[in-house]
Structures are given as structure tokens and as C-alpha cells.
Amino acid sequence: MTKPPAHVVVLCTLMLATCLMLAQQNAPNTQGVTPPPGSPTPTPARMTFFVTSVGLGKGGDLGGLAGADAHCQALAAAVGAGGHTWHAYLSTQARPGQPAVNARDRIGTGPWFNWSFAQLGAPQNAIISADLAELHGDTLVQAQRGSNLYKQSTRNEHGQVIHGIGDTPPIQHEILTGSKWDGRAYMDNADHTCNNWTSSSTGSAQLGHSDRIGNGSSWNSSNATTGCSQAALESSGGAGLFYCFAIN
């Protein structure tokens, strides 16, 4: 058997090494994010915002803030984004011995990106908001400009757009928040949080609209539910869904 020339062996070795290196760089990564050339480890998922694809099935009873946060974390982990700490965008009202909690104080400082950024690079609708002030329109200029949270950008953890006005039923654009438009809790005596997310029967909860259509067109404070049961949420265009933000 004839031994191949040394330069052929060297060339084949270099080609094999190059192929292995390219394969390693382009290997499947968290949420399809390809590591930068030369990166020793995969880059983390960049999605830091989503709407829950499913609720907990118990109407406004989410197991309190802890239960809602756990649901966000579990859904994120299922699609490879569990490296972040996730919190639900929900306010609670003051109760004896328990101060009110503002949704805006639970979600970090931003910026936040939806599934599009994680999967497809940085399309126009990927960024939800740069910070809390922009997200809530704290100044007149910010309120006029608005955040980038609208129907096409408000996606669930699978990258799906939430069914809203004009879409095929079921319509699920009513998103639980318990919050005023500025992201803060209500301070009156009415129930705006299904008894701080523990009731699946009596009470009511404030909602936002993920498509920003109807009843003030607010993503976080459009109208109230007619009750806290799963049937009551579904009857008006909801499903017990809520927003999840990564705080880190």
C-alpha cells in the first residue's frame, strides 16, 4: 500500500480540524442562539420577556406571587431560558400585616427582549422596552412614544403571538396584572387582584390587553374581570395568562 505524501496528510488533518471547529460553533444552542466564533461555551438565551402560553387553569388563583413566579420559571426552563430568574408582572394589594406590592418593582430594570431576539437575531419587534420608565410611559414624552409592546411583539415563550381582536377564537388577549397603568398596585378597598391571586371564585382582577386593542388599549390596565373563576376569565377574552419578565 502506497503511503500518502506528508503534505496530503497535513492538509486532511487541517480540514478535519476546521470541520470539527465549525460543527462545535454551530451546534444547537439554547433557543437556537449560535455562539460567537471562538466562544468556549454557548451564549445564554437572550429572551427576557414573554406571555405565559398557558395559565394555571384555576382562574385568578395563581398560588399568590410565589406560584405565579414559579409558573414563569417552569415555562422558561422548558424552552431553555431557565438560566434567568423570572417574575410575574403582577401587583398585590395591602392586607393586614402585608404591604402592597407593585408589579413594576418586581421585574428588574431592563432592557427586555422577546422570543424574536433569542431566535432570530434582533428584528425590529424584538425589544420590548429599554427600562421601567419607557415601559410605563413615566414622562410625557415616553408616554407619547410608548413602549414596543404591541400585538406582534407580545409573544409567548414559544414565540407565538397571543390571539387578540380579529383573530380566530379563542381570544386570549386579556392578561392578568392587578395593576394601574403605571405598574403600581391599587390602594382602594375594591378587589383588583382576585384576593392577591388566591381566589378562583369571588372577586375581580385588573387586566391589560396584549394587542393593545379595546378599553383604553393599555397593555397592563385596560379593564377588570367579571369574576375570578376560569370560566369568568375565558368569557371575556382571557385565559388566565400573565406577563413574565427576567429580573437578571
mmCIF file of C-alpha atoms in Angstrom:
data_model
loop_
_atom_site.group_PDB
_atom_site.id
_atom_site.type_symbol
_atom_site.label_atom_id
_atom_site.label_comp_id
_atom_site.label_asym_id
_atom_site.label_seq_id
_atom_site.Cartn_x
_atom_site.Cartn_y
_atom_site.Cartn_z
ATOM 1 C CA MET A 1 0.000 0.000 0.000
ATOM 2 C CA THR A 2 1.407 3.410 -1.012
ATOM 3 C CA LYS A 3 1.863 5.871 1.820
ATOM 4 C CA PRO A 4 0.252 9.279 1.060
ATOM 5 C CA PRO A 5 2.572 12.263 0.803
ATOM 6 C CA ALA A 6 3.155 14.192 4.022
ATOM 7 C CA HIS A 7 1.560 17.370 2.685
ATOM 8 C CA VAL A 8 -1.657 15.466 1.900
ATOM 9 C CA VAL A 9 -1.816 14.153 5.464
ATOM 10 C CA VAL A 10 -1.305 17.655 6.867
ATOM 11 C CA LEU A 11 -3.985 19.104 4.570
ATOM 12 C CA CYS A 12 -6.522 16.443 5.518
ATOM 13 C CA THR A 13 -5.777 16.971 9.206
ATOM 14 C CA LEU A 14 -6.337 20.727 8.895
ATOM 15 C CA MET A 15 -9.598 20.227 7.003
ATOM 16 C CA LEU A 16 -10.865 17.784 9.643
ATOM 17 C CA ALA A 17 -9.942 20.160 12.456
ATOM 18 C CA THR A 18 -11.705 23.031 10.693
ATOM 19 C CA CYS A 19 -14.873 20.972 10.192
ATOM 20 C CA LEU A 20 -14.902 19.930 13.848
ATOM 21 C CA MET A 21 -14.430 23.522 14.985
ATOM 22 C CA LEU A 22 -17.253 24.774 12.753
ATOM 23 C CA ALA A 23 -19.526 21.988 13.914
ATOM 24 C CA GLN A 24 -18.841 22.893 17.517
ATOM 25 C CA GLN A 25 -19.540 26.563 16.916
ATOM 26 C CA ASN A 26 -22.762 25.836 15.049
ATOM 27 C CA ALA A 27 -24.032 23.150 17.392
ATOM 28 C CA PRO A 28 -27.603 23.509 18.642
ATOM 29 C CA ASN A 29 -27.678 26.059 21.438
ATOM 30 C CA THR A 30 -30.159 27.401 23.941
ATOM 31 C CA GLN A 31 -33.159 28.645 21.961
ATOM 32 C CA GLY A 32 -31.221 28.416 18.721
ATOM 33 C CA VAL A 33 -28.671 31.096 19.624
ATOM 34 C CA THR A 34 -25.378 30.387 17.841
ATOM 35 C CA PRO A 35 -22.282 31.164 19.943
ATOM 36 C CA PRO A 36 -19.901 33.789 18.554
ATOM 37 C CA PRO A 37 -16.858 32.350 16.708
ATOM 38 C CA GLY A 38 -14.290 31.138 19.186
ATOM 39 C CA SER A 39 -16.700 31.155 22.126
ATOM 40 C CA PRO A 40 -15.729 28.338 24.517
ATOM 41 C CA THR A 41 -19.271 27.901 25.815
ATOM 42 C CA PRO A 42 -22.752 28.511 24.378
ATOM 43 C CA THR A 43 -24.141 32.007 24.858
ATOM 44 C CA PRO A 44 -27.133 32.194 27.203
ATOM 45 C CA ALA A 45 -30.667 32.637 25.927
ATOM 46 C CA ARG A 46 -31.427 36.298 25.330
ATOM 47 C CA MET A 47 -35.219 36.162 25.749
ATOM 48 C CA THR A 48 -36.121 38.169 28.852
ATOM 49 C CA PHE A 49 -39.860 38.668 28.341
ATOM 50 C CA PHE A 50 -42.822 36.518 27.386
ATOM 51 C CA VAL A 51 -46.519 35.965 27.968
ATOM 52 C CA THR A 52 -47.377 32.623 29.510
ATOM 53 C CA SER A 53 -48.583 30.227 26.830
ATOM 54 C CA VAL A 54 -50.966 28.656 29.344
ATOM 55 C CA GLY A 55 -52.422 29.714 32.655
ATOM 56 C CA LEU A 56 -52.643 27.599 35.766
ATOM 57 C CA GLY A 57 -56.229 26.603 34.981
ATOM 58 C CA LYS A 58 -57.646 27.912 38.239
ATOM 59 C CA GLY A 59 -58.778 31.350 37.167
ATOM 60 C CA GLY A 60 -57.347 34.088 39.358
ATOM 61 C CA ASP A 61 -55.887 31.614 41.835
ATOM 62 C CA LEU A 62 -52.232 31.559 40.827
ATOM 63 C CA GLY A 63 -50.908 30.435 44.170
ATOM 64 C CA GLY A 64 -50.054 34.015 45.047
ATOM 65 C CA LEU A 65 -46.993 35.764 43.674
ATOM 66 C CA ALA A 66 -44.804 32.773 44.512
ATOM 67 C CA GLY A 67 -46.984 30.429 42.470
ATOM 68 C CA ALA A 68 -47.065 32.829 39.518
ATOM 69 C CA ASP A 69 -43.289 33.260 39.612
ATOM 70 C CA ALA A 70 -42.810 29.501 39.699
ATOM 71 C CA HIS A 71 -45.037 29.144 36.642
ATOM 72 C CA CYS A 72 -42.948 31.714 34.750
ATOM 73 C CA GLN A 73 -39.760 29.899 35.754
ATOM 74 C CA ALA A 74 -41.068 26.495 34.696
ATOM 75 C CA LEU A 75 -42.265 27.690 31.289
ATOM 76 C CA ALA A 76 -38.973 29.473 30.674
ATOM 77 C CA ALA A 77 -36.948 26.433 31.692
ATOM 78 C CA ALA A 78 -38.952 24.248 29.300
ATOM 79 C CA VAL A 79 -37.697 26.296 26.340
ATOM 80 C CA GLY A 80 -34.121 26.686 27.548
ATOM 81 C CA ALA A 81 -34.383 30.077 29.249
ATOM 82 C CA GLY A 82 -34.240 28.843 32.822
ATOM 83 C CA GLY A 83 -30.876 30.499 33.399
ATOM 84 C CA HIS A 84 -32.702 33.735 34.169
ATOM 85 C CA THR A 85 -34.717 34.438 37.310
ATOM 86 C CA TRP A 86 -38.284 35.088 36.185
ATOM 87 C CA HIS A 87 -41.004 37.093 37.927
ATOM 88 C CA ALA A 88 -44.642 37.544 37.033
ATOM 89 C CA TYR A 89 -45.797 41.077 36.262
ATOM 90 C CA LEU A 90 -48.450 41.189 38.986
ATOM 91 C CA SER A 91 -49.327 43.651 41.733
ATOM 92 C CA THR A 92 -50.873 42.748 45.071
ATOM 93 C CA GLN A 93 -52.955 44.922 47.380
ATOM 94 C CA ALA A 94 -52.321 45.787 51.008
ATOM 95 C CA ARG A 95 -53.715 43.364 53.552
ATOM 96 C CA PRO A 96 -53.371 43.316 57.355
ATOM 97 C CA GLY A 97 -49.676 42.830 58.008
ATOM 98 C CA GLN A 98 -48.884 42.736 54.291
ATOM 99 C CA PRO A 99 -47.952 45.856 52.309
ATOM 100 C CA ALA A 100 -48.967 46.279 48.689
ATOM 101 C CA VAL A 101 -46.532 45.092 46.011
ATOM 102 C CA ASN A 102 -46.144 46.940 42.714
ATOM 103 C CA ALA A 103 -45.700 44.877 39.565
ATOM 104 C CA ARG A 104 -43.126 47.321 38.230
ATOM 105 C CA ASP A 105 -40.951 46.779 41.309
ATOM 106 C CA ARG A 106 -40.719 43.031 40.692
ATOM 107 C CA ILE A 107 -39.294 42.812 37.177
ATOM 108 C CA GLY A 108 -35.787 44.243 37.280
ATOM 109 C CA THR A 109 -34.573 47.241 35.332
ATOM 110 C CA GLY A 110 -34.448 46.054 31.712
ATOM 111 C CA PRO A 111 -33.865 46.054 28.858
ATOM 112 C CA TRP A 112 -36.256 43.237 27.948
ATOM 113 C CA PHE A 113 -36.354 41.255 24.723
ATOM 114 C CA ASN A 114 -38.963 38.844 23.442
ATOM 115 C CA TRP A 115 -38.533 35.439 21.784
ATOM 116 C CA SER A 116 -37.675 37.060 18.455
ATOM 117 C CA PHE A 117 -34.350 38.304 19.760
ATOM 118 C CA ALA A 118 -33.425 34.889 21.123
ATOM 119 C CA GLN A 119 -34.340 33.053 17.945
ATOM 120 C CA LEU A 120 -33.822 35.352 15.029
ATOM 121 C CA GLY A 121 -31.210 37.928 15.955
ATOM 122 C CA ALA A 122 -32.533 41.422 16.524
ATOM 123 C CA PRO A 123 -35.570 42.176 14.353
ATOM 124 C CA GLN A 124 -37.433 45.419 14.826
ATOM 125 C CA ASN A 125 -40.024 43.981 17.182
ATOM 126 C CA ALA A 126 -37.571 42.134 19.442
ATOM 127 C CA ILE A 127 -37.024 44.753 22.131
ATOM 128 C CA ILE A 128 -39.969 45.273 24.442
ATOM 129 C CA SER A 129 -38.561 48.194 26.381
ATOM 130 C CA ALA A 130 -35.245 49.668 27.431
ATOM 131 C CA ASP A 131 -36.214 50.338 31.043
ATOM 132 C CA LEU A 132 -39.077 50.738 33.509
ATOM 133 C CA ALA A 133 -39.761 54.370 32.652
ATOM 134 C CA GLU A 134 -40.131 53.651 28.950
ATOM 135 C CA LEU A 135 -42.210 50.543 29.627
ATOM 136 C CA HIS A 136 -44.733 52.528 31.656
ATOM 137 C CA GLY A 137 -44.524 55.928 29.967
ATOM 138 C CA ASP A 138 -43.432 57.716 33.118
ATOM 139 C CA THR A 139 -42.790 61.036 31.363
ATOM 140 C CA LEU A 140 -44.995 62.778 28.828
ATOM 141 C CA VAL A 141 -42.513 62.093 26.038
ATOM 142 C CA GLN A 142 -42.232 58.423 26.982
ATOM 143 C CA ALA A 143 -45.996 58.117 27.210
ATOM 144 C CA GLN A 144 -46.419 59.640 23.758
ATOM 145 C CA ARG A 145 -43.738 57.442 22.249
ATOM 146 C CA GLY A 146 -44.869 54.290 24.045
ATOM 147 C CA SER A 147 -43.028 51.027 24.559
ATOM 148 C CA ASN A 148 -42.556 48.413 21.874
ATOM 149 C CA LEU A 149 -45.113 46.162 23.497
ATOM 150 C CA TYR A 150 -47.883 45.525 20.982
ATOM 151 C CA LYS A 151 -49.546 42.556 19.305
ATOM 152 C CA GLN A 152 -46.676 41.347 17.121
ATOM 153 C CA SER A 153 -44.042 41.728 19.822
ATOM 154 C CA THR A 154 -46.053 40.386 22.763
ATOM 155 C CA ARG A 155 -45.261 36.709 22.252
ATOM 156 C CA ASN A 156 -45.333 33.683 24.494
ATOM 157 C CA GLU A 157 -42.292 31.607 25.372
ATOM 158 C CA HIS A 158 -42.677 29.615 22.146
ATOM 159 C CA GLY A 159 -42.672 32.748 20.004
ATOM 160 C CA GLN A 160 -46.380 32.624 19.271
ATOM 161 C CA VAL A 161 -48.473 35.786 19.081
ATOM 162 C CA ILE A 162 -51.376 35.876 21.544
ATOM 163 C CA HIS A 163 -54.784 35.650 19.866
ATOM 164 C CA GLY A 164 -56.430 39.047 20.006
ATOM 165 C CA ILE A 165 -59.237 41.045 18.427
ATOM 166 C CA GLY A 166 -59.828 39.915 14.845
ATOM 167 C CA ASP A 167 -58.079 36.548 15.275
ATOM 168 C CA THR A 168 -59.608 33.097 15.215
ATOM 169 C CA PRO A 169 -61.159 32.219 18.604
ATOM 170 C CA PRO A 170 -60.372 31.643 21.359
ATOM 171 C CA ILE A 171 -59.402 35.254 22.036
ATOM 172 C CA GLN A 172 -56.895 35.354 24.907
ATOM 173 C CA HIS A 173 -55.617 38.922 24.866
ATOM 174 C CA GLU A 174 -56.771 39.787 28.389
ATOM 175 C CA ILE A 175 -53.651 39.474 30.556
ATOM 176 C CA LEU A 176 -53.772 39.460 34.363
ATOM 177 C CA THR A 177 -51.836 42.309 36.016
ATOM 178 C CA GLY A 178 -53.759 43.698 39.005
ATOM 179 C CA SER A 179 -52.078 46.990 38.213
ATOM 180 C CA LYS A 180 -52.742 50.583 37.284
ATOM 181 C CA TRP A 181 -51.281 51.935 34.053
ATOM 182 C CA ASP A 182 -48.102 52.998 35.882
ATOM 183 C CA GLY A 183 -47.469 49.461 37.086
ATOM 184 C CA ARG A 184 -48.435 50.159 40.678
ATOM 185 C CA ALA A 185 -50.976 48.494 42.942
ATOM 186 C CA TYR A 186 -54.458 49.836 43.629
ATOM 187 C CA MET A 187 -54.832 51.414 47.046
ATOM 188 C CA ASP A 188 -58.646 51.415 47.382
ATOM 189 C CA ASN A 189 -60.815 48.775 49.049
ATOM 190 C CA ALA A 190 -62.059 47.102 45.862
ATOM 191 C CA ASP A 191 -60.546 43.796 44.789
ATOM 192 C CA HIS A 192 -58.288 44.226 41.761
ATOM 193 C CA THR A 193 -56.199 41.079 42.240
ATOM 194 C CA CYS A 194 -58.558 38.131 42.867
ATOM 195 C CA ASN A 195 -57.648 38.382 46.538
ATOM 196 C CA ASN A 196 -53.940 38.706 45.777
ATOM 197 C CA TRP A 197 -54.045 35.846 43.275
ATOM 198 C CA THR A 198 -55.583 33.260 45.586
ATOM 199 C CA SER A 199 -59.257 33.306 44.533
ATOM 200 C CA SER A 200 -60.840 31.202 41.817
ATOM 201 C CA SER A 201 -64.397 32.284 42.604
ATOM 202 C CA THR A 202 -65.293 35.669 44.068
ATOM 203 C CA GLY A 203 -63.558 38.950 43.365
ATOM 204 C CA SER A 204 -62.115 40.614 40.301
ATOM 205 C CA ALA A 205 -58.765 41.376 38.699
ATOM 206 C CA GLN A 206 -57.441 44.217 36.574
ATOM 207 C CA LEU A 207 -56.316 43.210 33.088
ATOM 208 C CA GLY A 208 -54.202 44.523 30.260
ATOM 209 C CA HIS A 209 -54.599 43.765 26.558
ATOM 210 C CA SER A 210 -51.641 42.129 24.844
ATOM 211 C CA ASP A 211 -52.737 43.520 21.447
ATOM 212 C CA ARG A 212 -53.482 46.973 22.904
ATOM 213 C CA ILE A 213 -56.943 46.965 21.326
ATOM 214 C CA GLY A 214 -60.129 47.981 23.159
ATOM 215 C CA ASN A 215 -60.933 49.534 26.557
ATOM 216 C CA GLY A 216 -58.182 52.108 26.572
ATOM 217 C CA SER A 217 -55.748 49.970 24.590
ATOM 218 C CA SER A 218 -53.413 49.553 27.559
ATOM 219 C CA TRP A 219 -51.097 46.569 27.764
ATOM 220 C CA ASN A 220 -51.290 46.494 31.557
ATOM 221 C CA SER A 221 -54.502 48.216 32.698
ATOM 222 C CA SER A 222 -57.495 48.139 30.351
ATOM 223 C CA ASN A 223 -60.435 46.715 32.287
ATOM 224 C CA ALA A 224 -61.493 44.377 35.085
ATOM 225 C CA THR A 225 -62.701 40.792 35.000
ATOM 226 C CA THR A 226 -66.285 39.896 35.848
ATOM 227 C CA GLY A 227 -65.085 37.274 38.328
ATOM 228 C CA CYS A 228 -62.128 35.120 39.268
ATOM 229 C CA SER A 229 -63.169 31.698 38.007
ATOM 230 C CA GLN A 230 -61.584 30.226 34.907
ATOM 231 C CA ALA A 231 -64.947 30.457 33.151
ATOM 232 C CA ALA A 232 -65.249 34.159 34.022
ATOM 233 C CA LEU A 233 -61.787 34.899 32.600
ATOM 234 C CA GLU A 234 -62.469 32.997 29.409
ATOM 235 C CA SER A 235 -65.899 34.549 28.872
ATOM 236 C CA SER A 236 -64.446 37.995 28.186
ATOM 237 C CA GLY A 237 -61.387 37.089 26.134
ATOM 238 C CA GLY A 238 -58.849 35.797 28.622
ATOM 239 C CA ALA A 239 -57.317 32.538 29.743
ATOM 240 C CA GLY A 240 -55.545 33.392 32.988
ATOM 241 C CA LEU A 241 -52.343 34.365 31.174
ATOM 242 C CA PHE A 242 -49.819 36.851 32.582
ATOM 243 C CA TYR A 243 -46.578 38.576 31.639
ATOM 244 C CA CYS A 244 -43.190 37.189 32.719
ATOM 245 C CA PHE A 245 -40.010 39.291 32.911
ATOM 246 C CA ALA A 246 -36.458 38.189 33.642
ATOM 247 C CA ILE A 247 -35.028 40.216 36.500
ATOM 248 C CA ASN A 248 -31.413 39.437 35.572
#
